[in-house]
Short mmCIF file of C-alpha atoms in Angstrom, two decimals:
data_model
loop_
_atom_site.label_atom_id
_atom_site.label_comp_id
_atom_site.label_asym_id
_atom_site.label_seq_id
_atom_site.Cartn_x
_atom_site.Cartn_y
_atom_site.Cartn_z
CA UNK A 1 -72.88 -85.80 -23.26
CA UNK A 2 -75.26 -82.81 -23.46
CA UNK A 3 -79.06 -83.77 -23.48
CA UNK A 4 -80.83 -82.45 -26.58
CA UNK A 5 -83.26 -80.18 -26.58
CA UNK A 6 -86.78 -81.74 -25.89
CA UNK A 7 -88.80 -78.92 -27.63
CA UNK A 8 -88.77 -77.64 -31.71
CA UNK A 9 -87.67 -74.20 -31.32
CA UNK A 10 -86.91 -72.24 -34.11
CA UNK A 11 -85.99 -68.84 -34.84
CA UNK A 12 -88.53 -66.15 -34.44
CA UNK A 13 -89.25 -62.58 -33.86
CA UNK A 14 -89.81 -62.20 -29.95
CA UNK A 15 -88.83 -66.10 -28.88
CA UNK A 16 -86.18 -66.09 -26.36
CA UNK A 17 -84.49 -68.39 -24.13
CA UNK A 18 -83.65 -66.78 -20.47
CA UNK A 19 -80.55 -67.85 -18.20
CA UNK A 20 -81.93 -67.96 -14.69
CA UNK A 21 -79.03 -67.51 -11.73
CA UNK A 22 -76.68 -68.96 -14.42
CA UNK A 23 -78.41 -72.57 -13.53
CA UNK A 24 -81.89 -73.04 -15.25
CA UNK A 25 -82.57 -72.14 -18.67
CA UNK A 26 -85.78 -71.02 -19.77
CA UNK A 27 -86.80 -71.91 -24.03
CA UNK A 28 -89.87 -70.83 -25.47
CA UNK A 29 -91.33 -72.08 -28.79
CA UNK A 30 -94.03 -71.95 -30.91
CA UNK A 31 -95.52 -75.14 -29.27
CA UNK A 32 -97.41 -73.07 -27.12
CA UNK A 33 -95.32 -74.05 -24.51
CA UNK A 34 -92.31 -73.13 -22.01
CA UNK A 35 -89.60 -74.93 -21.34
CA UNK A 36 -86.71 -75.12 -18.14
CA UNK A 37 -83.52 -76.89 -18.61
CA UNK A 38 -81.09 -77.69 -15.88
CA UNK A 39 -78.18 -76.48 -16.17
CA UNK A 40 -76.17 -77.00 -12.92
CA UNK A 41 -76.58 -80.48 -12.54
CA UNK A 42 -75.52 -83.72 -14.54
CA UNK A 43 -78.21 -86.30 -15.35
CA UNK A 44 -76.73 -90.24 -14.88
CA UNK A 45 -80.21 -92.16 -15.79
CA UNK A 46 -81.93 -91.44 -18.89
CA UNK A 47 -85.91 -90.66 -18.48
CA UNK A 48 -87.21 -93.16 -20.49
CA UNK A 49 -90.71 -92.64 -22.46
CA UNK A 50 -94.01 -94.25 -21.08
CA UNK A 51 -95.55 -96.18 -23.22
CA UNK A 52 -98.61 -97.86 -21.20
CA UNK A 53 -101.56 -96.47 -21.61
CA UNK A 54 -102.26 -98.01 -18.62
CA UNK A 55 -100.31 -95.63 -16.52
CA UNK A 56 -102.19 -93.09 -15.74
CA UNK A 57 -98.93 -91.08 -13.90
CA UNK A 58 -97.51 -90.26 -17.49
CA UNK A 59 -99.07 -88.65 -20.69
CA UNK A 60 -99.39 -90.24 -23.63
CA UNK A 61 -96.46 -89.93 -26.42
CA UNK A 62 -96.93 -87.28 -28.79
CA UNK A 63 -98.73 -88.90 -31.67
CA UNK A 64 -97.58 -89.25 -35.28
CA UNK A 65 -99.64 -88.88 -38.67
CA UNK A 66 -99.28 -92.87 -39.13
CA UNK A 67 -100.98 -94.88 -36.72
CA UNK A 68 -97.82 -97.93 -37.33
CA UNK A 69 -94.76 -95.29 -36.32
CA UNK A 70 -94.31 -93.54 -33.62
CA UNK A 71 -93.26 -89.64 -34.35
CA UNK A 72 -89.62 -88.55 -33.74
CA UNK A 73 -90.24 -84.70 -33.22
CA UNK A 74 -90.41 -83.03 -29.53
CA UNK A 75 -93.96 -82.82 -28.40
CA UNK A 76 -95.65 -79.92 -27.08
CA UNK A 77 -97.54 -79.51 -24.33
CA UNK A 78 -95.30 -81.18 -21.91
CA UNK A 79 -96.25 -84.60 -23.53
CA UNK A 80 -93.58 -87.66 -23.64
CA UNK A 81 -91.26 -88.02 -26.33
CA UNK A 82 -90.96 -91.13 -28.45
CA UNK A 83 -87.01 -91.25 -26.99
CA UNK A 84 -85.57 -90.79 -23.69
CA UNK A 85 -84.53 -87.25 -22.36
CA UNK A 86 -80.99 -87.54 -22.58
CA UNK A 87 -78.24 -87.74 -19.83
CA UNK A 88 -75.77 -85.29 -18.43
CA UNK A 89 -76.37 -81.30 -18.22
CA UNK A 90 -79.31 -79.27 -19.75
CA UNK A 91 -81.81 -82.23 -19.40
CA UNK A 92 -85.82 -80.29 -19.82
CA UNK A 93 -86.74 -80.51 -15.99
CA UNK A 94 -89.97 -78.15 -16.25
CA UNK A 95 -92.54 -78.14 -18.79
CA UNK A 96 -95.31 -75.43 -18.38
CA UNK A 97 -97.80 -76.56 -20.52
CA UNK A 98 -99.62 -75.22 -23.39
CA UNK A 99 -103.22 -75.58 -24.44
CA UNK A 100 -104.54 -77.54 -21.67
CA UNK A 101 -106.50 -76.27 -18.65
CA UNK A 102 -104.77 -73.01 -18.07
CA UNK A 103 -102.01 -72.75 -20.61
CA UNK A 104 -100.80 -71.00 -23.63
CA UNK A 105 -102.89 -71.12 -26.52
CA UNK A 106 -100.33 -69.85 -29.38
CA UNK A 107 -96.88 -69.18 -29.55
CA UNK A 108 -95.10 -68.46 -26.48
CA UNK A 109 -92.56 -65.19 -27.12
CA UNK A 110 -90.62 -64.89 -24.48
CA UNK A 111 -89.86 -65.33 -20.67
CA UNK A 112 -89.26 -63.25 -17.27
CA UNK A 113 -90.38 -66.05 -15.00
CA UNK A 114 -93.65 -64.89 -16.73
CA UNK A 115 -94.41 -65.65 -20.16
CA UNK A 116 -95.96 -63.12 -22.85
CA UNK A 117 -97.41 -64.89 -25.88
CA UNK A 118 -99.29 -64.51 -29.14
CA UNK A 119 -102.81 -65.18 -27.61
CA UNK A 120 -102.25 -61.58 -25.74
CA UNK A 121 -102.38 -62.99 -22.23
CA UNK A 122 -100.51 -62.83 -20.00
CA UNK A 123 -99.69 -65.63 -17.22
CA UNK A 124 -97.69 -65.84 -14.13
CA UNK A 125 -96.15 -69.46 -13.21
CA UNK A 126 -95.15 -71.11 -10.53
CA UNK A 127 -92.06 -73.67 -10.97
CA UNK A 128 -92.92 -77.26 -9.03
CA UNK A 129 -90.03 -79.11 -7.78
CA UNK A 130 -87.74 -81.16 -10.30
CA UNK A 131 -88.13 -84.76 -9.62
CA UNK A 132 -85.31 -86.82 -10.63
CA UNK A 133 -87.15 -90.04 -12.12
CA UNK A 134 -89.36 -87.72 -14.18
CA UNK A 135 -90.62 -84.48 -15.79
CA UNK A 136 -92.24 -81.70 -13.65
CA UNK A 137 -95.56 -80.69 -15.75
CA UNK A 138 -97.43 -77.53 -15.15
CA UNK A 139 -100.57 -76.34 -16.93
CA UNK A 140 -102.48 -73.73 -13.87
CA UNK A 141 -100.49 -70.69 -14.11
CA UNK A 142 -101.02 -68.38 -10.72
CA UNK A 143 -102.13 -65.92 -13.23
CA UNK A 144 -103.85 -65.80 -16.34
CA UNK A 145 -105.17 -62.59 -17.84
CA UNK A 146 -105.85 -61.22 -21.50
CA UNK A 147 -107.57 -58.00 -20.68
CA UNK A 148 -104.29 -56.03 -20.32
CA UNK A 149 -103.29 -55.74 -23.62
CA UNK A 150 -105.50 -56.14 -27.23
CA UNK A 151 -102.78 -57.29 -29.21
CA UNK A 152 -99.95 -60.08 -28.83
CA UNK A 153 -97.50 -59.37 -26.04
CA UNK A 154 -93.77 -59.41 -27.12
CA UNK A 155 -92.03 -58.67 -23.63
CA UNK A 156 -92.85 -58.92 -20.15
CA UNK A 157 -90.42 -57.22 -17.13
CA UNK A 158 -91.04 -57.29 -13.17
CA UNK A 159 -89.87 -54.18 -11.28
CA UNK A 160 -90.36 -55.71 -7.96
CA UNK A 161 -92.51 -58.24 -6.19
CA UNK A 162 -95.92 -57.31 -7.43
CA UNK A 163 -95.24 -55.00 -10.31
CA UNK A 164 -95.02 -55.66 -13.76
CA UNK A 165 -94.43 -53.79 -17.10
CA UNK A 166 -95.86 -55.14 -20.23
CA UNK A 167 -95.52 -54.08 -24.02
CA UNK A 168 -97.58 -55.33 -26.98
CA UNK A 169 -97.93 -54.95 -30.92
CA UNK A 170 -100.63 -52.86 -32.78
CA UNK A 171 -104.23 -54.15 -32.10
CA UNK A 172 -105.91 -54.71 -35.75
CA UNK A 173 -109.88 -53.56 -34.07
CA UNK A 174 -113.22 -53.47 -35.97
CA UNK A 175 -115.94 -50.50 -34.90
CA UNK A 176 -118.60 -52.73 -35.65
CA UNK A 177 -119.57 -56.00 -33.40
CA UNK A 178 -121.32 -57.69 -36.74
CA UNK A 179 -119.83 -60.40 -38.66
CA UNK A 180 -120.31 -58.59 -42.13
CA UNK A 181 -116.72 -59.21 -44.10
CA UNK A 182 -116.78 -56.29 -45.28
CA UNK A 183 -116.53 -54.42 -41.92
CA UNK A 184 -113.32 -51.85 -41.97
CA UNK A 185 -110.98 -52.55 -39.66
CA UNK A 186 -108.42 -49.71 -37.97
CA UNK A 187 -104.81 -50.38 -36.40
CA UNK A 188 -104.86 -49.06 -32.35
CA UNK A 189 -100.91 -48.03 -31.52
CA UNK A 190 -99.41 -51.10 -29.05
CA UNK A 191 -99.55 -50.13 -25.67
CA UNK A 192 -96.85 -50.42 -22.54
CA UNK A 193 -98.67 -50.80 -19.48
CA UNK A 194 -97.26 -50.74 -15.85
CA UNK A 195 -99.42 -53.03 -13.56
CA UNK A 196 -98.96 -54.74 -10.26
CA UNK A 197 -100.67 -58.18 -9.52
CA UNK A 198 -102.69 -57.80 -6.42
CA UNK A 199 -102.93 -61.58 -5.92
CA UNK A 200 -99.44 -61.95 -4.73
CA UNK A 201 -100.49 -62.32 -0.91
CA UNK A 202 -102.76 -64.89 -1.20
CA UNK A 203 -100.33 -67.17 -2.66
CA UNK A 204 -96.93 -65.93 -1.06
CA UNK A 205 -98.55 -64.76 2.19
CA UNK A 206 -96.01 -62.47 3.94
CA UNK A 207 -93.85 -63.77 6.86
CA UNK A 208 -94.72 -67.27 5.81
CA UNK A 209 -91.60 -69.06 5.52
CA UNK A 210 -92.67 -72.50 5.02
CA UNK A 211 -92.24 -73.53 1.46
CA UNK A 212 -95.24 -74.94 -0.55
CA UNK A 213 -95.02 -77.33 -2.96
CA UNK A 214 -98.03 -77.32 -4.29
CA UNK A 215 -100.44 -73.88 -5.43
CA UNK A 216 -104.08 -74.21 -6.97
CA UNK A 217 -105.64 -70.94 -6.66
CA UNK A 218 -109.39 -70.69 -8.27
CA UNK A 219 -110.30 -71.53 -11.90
CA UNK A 220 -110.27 -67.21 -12.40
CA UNK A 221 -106.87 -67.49 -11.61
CA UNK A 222 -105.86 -69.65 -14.43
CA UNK A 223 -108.35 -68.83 -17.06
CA UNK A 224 -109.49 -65.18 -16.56
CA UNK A 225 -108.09 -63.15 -13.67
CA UNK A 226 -109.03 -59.73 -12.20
CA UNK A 227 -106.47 -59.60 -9.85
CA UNK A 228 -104.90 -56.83 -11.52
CA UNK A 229 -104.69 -52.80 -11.40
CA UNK A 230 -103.30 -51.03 -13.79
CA UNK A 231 -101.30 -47.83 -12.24
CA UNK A 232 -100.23 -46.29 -15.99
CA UNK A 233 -100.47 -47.05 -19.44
CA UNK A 234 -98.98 -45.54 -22.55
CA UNK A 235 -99.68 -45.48 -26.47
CA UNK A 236 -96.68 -46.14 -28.05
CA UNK A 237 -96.46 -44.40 -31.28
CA UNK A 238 -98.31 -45.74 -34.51
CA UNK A 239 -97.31 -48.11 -36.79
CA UNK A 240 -98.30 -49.24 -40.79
CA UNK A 241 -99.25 -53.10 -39.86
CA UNK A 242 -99.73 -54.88 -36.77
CA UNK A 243 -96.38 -57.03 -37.77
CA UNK A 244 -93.96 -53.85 -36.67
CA UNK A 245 -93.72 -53.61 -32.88
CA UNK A 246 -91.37 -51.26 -31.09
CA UNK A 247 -88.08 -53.07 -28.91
CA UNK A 248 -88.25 -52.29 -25.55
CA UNK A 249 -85.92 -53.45 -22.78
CA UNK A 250 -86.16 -52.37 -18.77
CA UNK A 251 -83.36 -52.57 -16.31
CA UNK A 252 -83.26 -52.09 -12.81
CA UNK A 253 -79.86 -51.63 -11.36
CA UNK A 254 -79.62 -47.69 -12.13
CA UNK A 255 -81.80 -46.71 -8.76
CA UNK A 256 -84.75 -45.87 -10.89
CA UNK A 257 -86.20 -47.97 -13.74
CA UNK A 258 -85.39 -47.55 -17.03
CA UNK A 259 -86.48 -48.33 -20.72
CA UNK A 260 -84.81 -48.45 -23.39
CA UNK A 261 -86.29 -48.51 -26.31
CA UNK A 262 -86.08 -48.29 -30.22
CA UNK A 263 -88.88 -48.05 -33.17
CA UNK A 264 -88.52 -50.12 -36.49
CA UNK A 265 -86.53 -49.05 -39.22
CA UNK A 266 -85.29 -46.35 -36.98
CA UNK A 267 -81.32 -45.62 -35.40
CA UNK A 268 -82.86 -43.93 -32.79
CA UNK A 269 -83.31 -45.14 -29.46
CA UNK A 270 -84.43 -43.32 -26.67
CA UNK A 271 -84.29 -43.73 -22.76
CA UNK A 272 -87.09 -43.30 -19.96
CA UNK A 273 -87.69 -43.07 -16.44
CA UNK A 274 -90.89 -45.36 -15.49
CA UNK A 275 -91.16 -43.15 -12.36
CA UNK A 276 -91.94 -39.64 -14.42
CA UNK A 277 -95.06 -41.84 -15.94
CA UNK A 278 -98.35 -39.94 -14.80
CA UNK A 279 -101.03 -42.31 -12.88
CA UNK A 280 -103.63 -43.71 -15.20
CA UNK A 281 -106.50 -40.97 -15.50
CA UNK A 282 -109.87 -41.56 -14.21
CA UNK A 283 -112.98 -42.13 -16.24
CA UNK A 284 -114.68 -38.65 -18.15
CA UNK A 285 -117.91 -38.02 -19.01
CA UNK A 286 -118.25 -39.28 -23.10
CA UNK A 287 -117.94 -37.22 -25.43
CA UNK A 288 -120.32 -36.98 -28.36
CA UNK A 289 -117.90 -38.17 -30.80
CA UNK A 290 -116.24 -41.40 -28.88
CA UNK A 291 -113.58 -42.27 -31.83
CA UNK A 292 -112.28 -38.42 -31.84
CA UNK A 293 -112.22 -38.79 -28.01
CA UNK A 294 -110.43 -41.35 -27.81
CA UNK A 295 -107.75 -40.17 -30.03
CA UNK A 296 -107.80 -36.77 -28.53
CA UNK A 297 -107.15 -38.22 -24.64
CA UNK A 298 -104.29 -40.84 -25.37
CA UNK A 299 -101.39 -40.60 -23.94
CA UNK A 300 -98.09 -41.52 -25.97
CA UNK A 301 -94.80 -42.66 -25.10
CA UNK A 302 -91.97 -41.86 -27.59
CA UNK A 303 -94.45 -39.35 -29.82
CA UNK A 304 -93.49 -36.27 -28.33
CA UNK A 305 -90.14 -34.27 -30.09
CA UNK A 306 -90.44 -31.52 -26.95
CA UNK A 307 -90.58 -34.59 -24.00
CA UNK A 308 -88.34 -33.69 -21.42
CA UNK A 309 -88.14 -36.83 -19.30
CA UNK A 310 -86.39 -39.14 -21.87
CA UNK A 311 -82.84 -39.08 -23.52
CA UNK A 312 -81.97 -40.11 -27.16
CA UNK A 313 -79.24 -42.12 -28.37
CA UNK A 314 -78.70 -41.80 -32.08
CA UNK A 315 -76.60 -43.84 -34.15
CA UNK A 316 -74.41 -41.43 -36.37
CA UNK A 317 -75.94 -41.17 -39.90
CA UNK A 318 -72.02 -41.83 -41.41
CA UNK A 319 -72.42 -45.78 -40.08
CA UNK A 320 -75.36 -46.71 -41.07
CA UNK A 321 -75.93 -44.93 -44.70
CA UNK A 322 -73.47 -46.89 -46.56
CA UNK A 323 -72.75 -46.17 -50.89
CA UNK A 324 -74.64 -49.21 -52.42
CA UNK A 325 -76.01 -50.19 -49.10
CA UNK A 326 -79.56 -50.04 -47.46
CA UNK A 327 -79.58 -48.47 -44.43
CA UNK A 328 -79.16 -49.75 -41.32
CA UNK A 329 -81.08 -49.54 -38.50
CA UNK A 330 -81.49 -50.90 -35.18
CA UNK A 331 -83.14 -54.17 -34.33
CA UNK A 332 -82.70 -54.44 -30.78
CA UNK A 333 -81.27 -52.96 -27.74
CA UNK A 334 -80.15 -53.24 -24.04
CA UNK A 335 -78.36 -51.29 -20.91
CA UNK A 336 -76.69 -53.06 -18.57
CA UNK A 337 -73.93 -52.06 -16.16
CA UNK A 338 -75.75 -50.12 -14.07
CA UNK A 339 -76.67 -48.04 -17.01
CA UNK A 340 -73.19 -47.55 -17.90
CA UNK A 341 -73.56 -49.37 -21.32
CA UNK A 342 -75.71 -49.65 -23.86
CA UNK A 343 -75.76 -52.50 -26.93
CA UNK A 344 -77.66 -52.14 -30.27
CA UNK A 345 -77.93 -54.84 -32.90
CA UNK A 346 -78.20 -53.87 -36.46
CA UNK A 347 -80.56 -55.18 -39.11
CA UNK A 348 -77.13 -55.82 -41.23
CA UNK A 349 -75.03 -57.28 -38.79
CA UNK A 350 -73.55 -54.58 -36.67
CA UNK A 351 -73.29 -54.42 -33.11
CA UNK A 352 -72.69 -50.77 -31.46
CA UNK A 353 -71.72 -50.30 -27.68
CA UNK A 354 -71.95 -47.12 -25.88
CA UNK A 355 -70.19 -46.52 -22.41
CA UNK A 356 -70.64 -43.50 -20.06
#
């Protein structure tokens, strides 16, 4: 018998569940939580919920709106549930905990062993052993940091040990720090940033071979971390609300790093080597006019028709403008192979593969 899932996770733009090493599974939800499910091994004994309060090894159930039930729904934040886990393969080993000390505080979007979310930060985990008598709760990420990005992150890729490359949505901003309601507010592109994490070594120090099984760095590290440099960062071209985000994928098995990369309502995707990306520019002198500065010194990814470093994949107009039909256009997209293939989802349905 397969256990259930523990969590409520429903469909949503940018949730994700990751296969790790074809073993652990990784489930995000809007719980503000993350979720790892074993895969590998089968579960005899049933994790049974904890109901006294008395133990103070175990959480408290996940309460219900009546004080005379108890409530039947998977509870977030890496609280009990009000039945047992479940027995056999795919029992919830790992909870990383939302909304506690160091946690997510809205809905987690996806996973690459770090987790983007809807609060814009952006944390780094580390996974604590799985006992077998009960679950493994985690709520101090290694890393914890929202000043990367101004808007909700949607994906989150490592290129090696130490460096990173984030994407977000459009930023809805305000020019003016008063509380008037009737302040206008202005939509800032989404950005893709490439970053490394310079506290790596101070948590993985190098030629230390001796597993830990326990990491507490600082209270920066889990609520508000510097221990970041950004090496580039791209605009990625404008959109007409902050709900439309571009989908961006990166693989790594083509010698050099690639993204691929599509906008909404567009069956266009294009292709780009992360090593062409220029080195983020150092701080001018202000100009008089700081919006029109701004503006005029971005630097864009996609928004250039005379770019040389990318390549463009375009789905032949003949598919996807259809008699009767609204057009089609691509929803999401990935290389794999070595770079050999590409896949494209449609927003009706389709599914187009490429090969070289």
């Amino acid at each position: 018998m397969m256990s259930v899932p523990r969590d409520f996770v429903v469909p949503f733009e940018g949730m994700e569940g990751i296969l790790i090493d074809h073993n652990l599974c990784q489930c995000t939800s809007h719980s503000t939580s993350c979720i790892l499910h074993n895969l590998a091994r089968f579960f005899y004994e049933n994790i049974q919920p904890d109901w006294e309060a008395s133990n103070s090894s175990r959480k408290p159930p996940w309460p219900s709106s009546s004080r005379s039930t108890q409530s039947l729904v998977g509870p977030a934040h890496g609280l009990d549930m009000s039945e047992g886990e479940g027995i056999g393969i795919g029992r919830c080993v790992v909870v990383l905990a939302g909304g506690l000390s160091g946690g997510h505080k809205a809905e987690v979007l996806g996973a690459m062993f770090i987790v983007p979310q809807m609060d814009r930060a952006v944390k780094i985990w580390h996974f604590p052993p799985f006992p077998d008598d009960r679950l493994a709760r985690e709520d101090k990420p290694l890393f914890s940091s929202t000043l990367i990005h101004k808007a909700r992150v949607i994906s989150v890729s490592w290129l090696n040990d130490d460096t990173l490359l984030t994407h977000s949505a459009p930023a809805v901003l305000s020019d003016d720090c008063g509380d008037d309601e009737q302040t206008p507010l202005r939509l800032e592109p989404g950005t893709v940033v490439l970053w490394r994490w310079t506290g790596l070594e101070r948590f993985f120090p190098a030629h230390w071979d001796r597993r830990q099984r326990n990491f507490l760095g600082c209270a920066s590290d889990y609520q508000e971390s510097s221990s970041f440099k950004i090496l580039s960062s791209y605009f990625l071209p404008p959109q007409e609300t902050q709900y439309e985000a571009v989908s961006l994928s990166v693989t790594l098995d083509t010698g050099d790093p690639l993204i691929l990369c599509t906008l909404p309502r567009s069956s266009v995707m294009k292709i780009v080597n992360i090593t062409h990306w220029e080195p983020r520019r150092e701080p001018q002198e202000p100009a008089r006019n700081l919006q029109s500065f701004i503006l005029s010194s971005r630097a864009r990814l996609l928004d250039d028709p005379n770019d040389s470093q990318g390549w463009k994949v375009e789905i032949d107009h003949r598919y996807t403008e259809l008699p009767d039909k609204e057009p089609e256009f691509i929803e999401s997209c990935m290389m794999c192979l070595g770079g050999s293939m590409i896949i494209a989802g449609g927003s009706r349905g389709s599914l187009w593969v490429w090969t070289v």
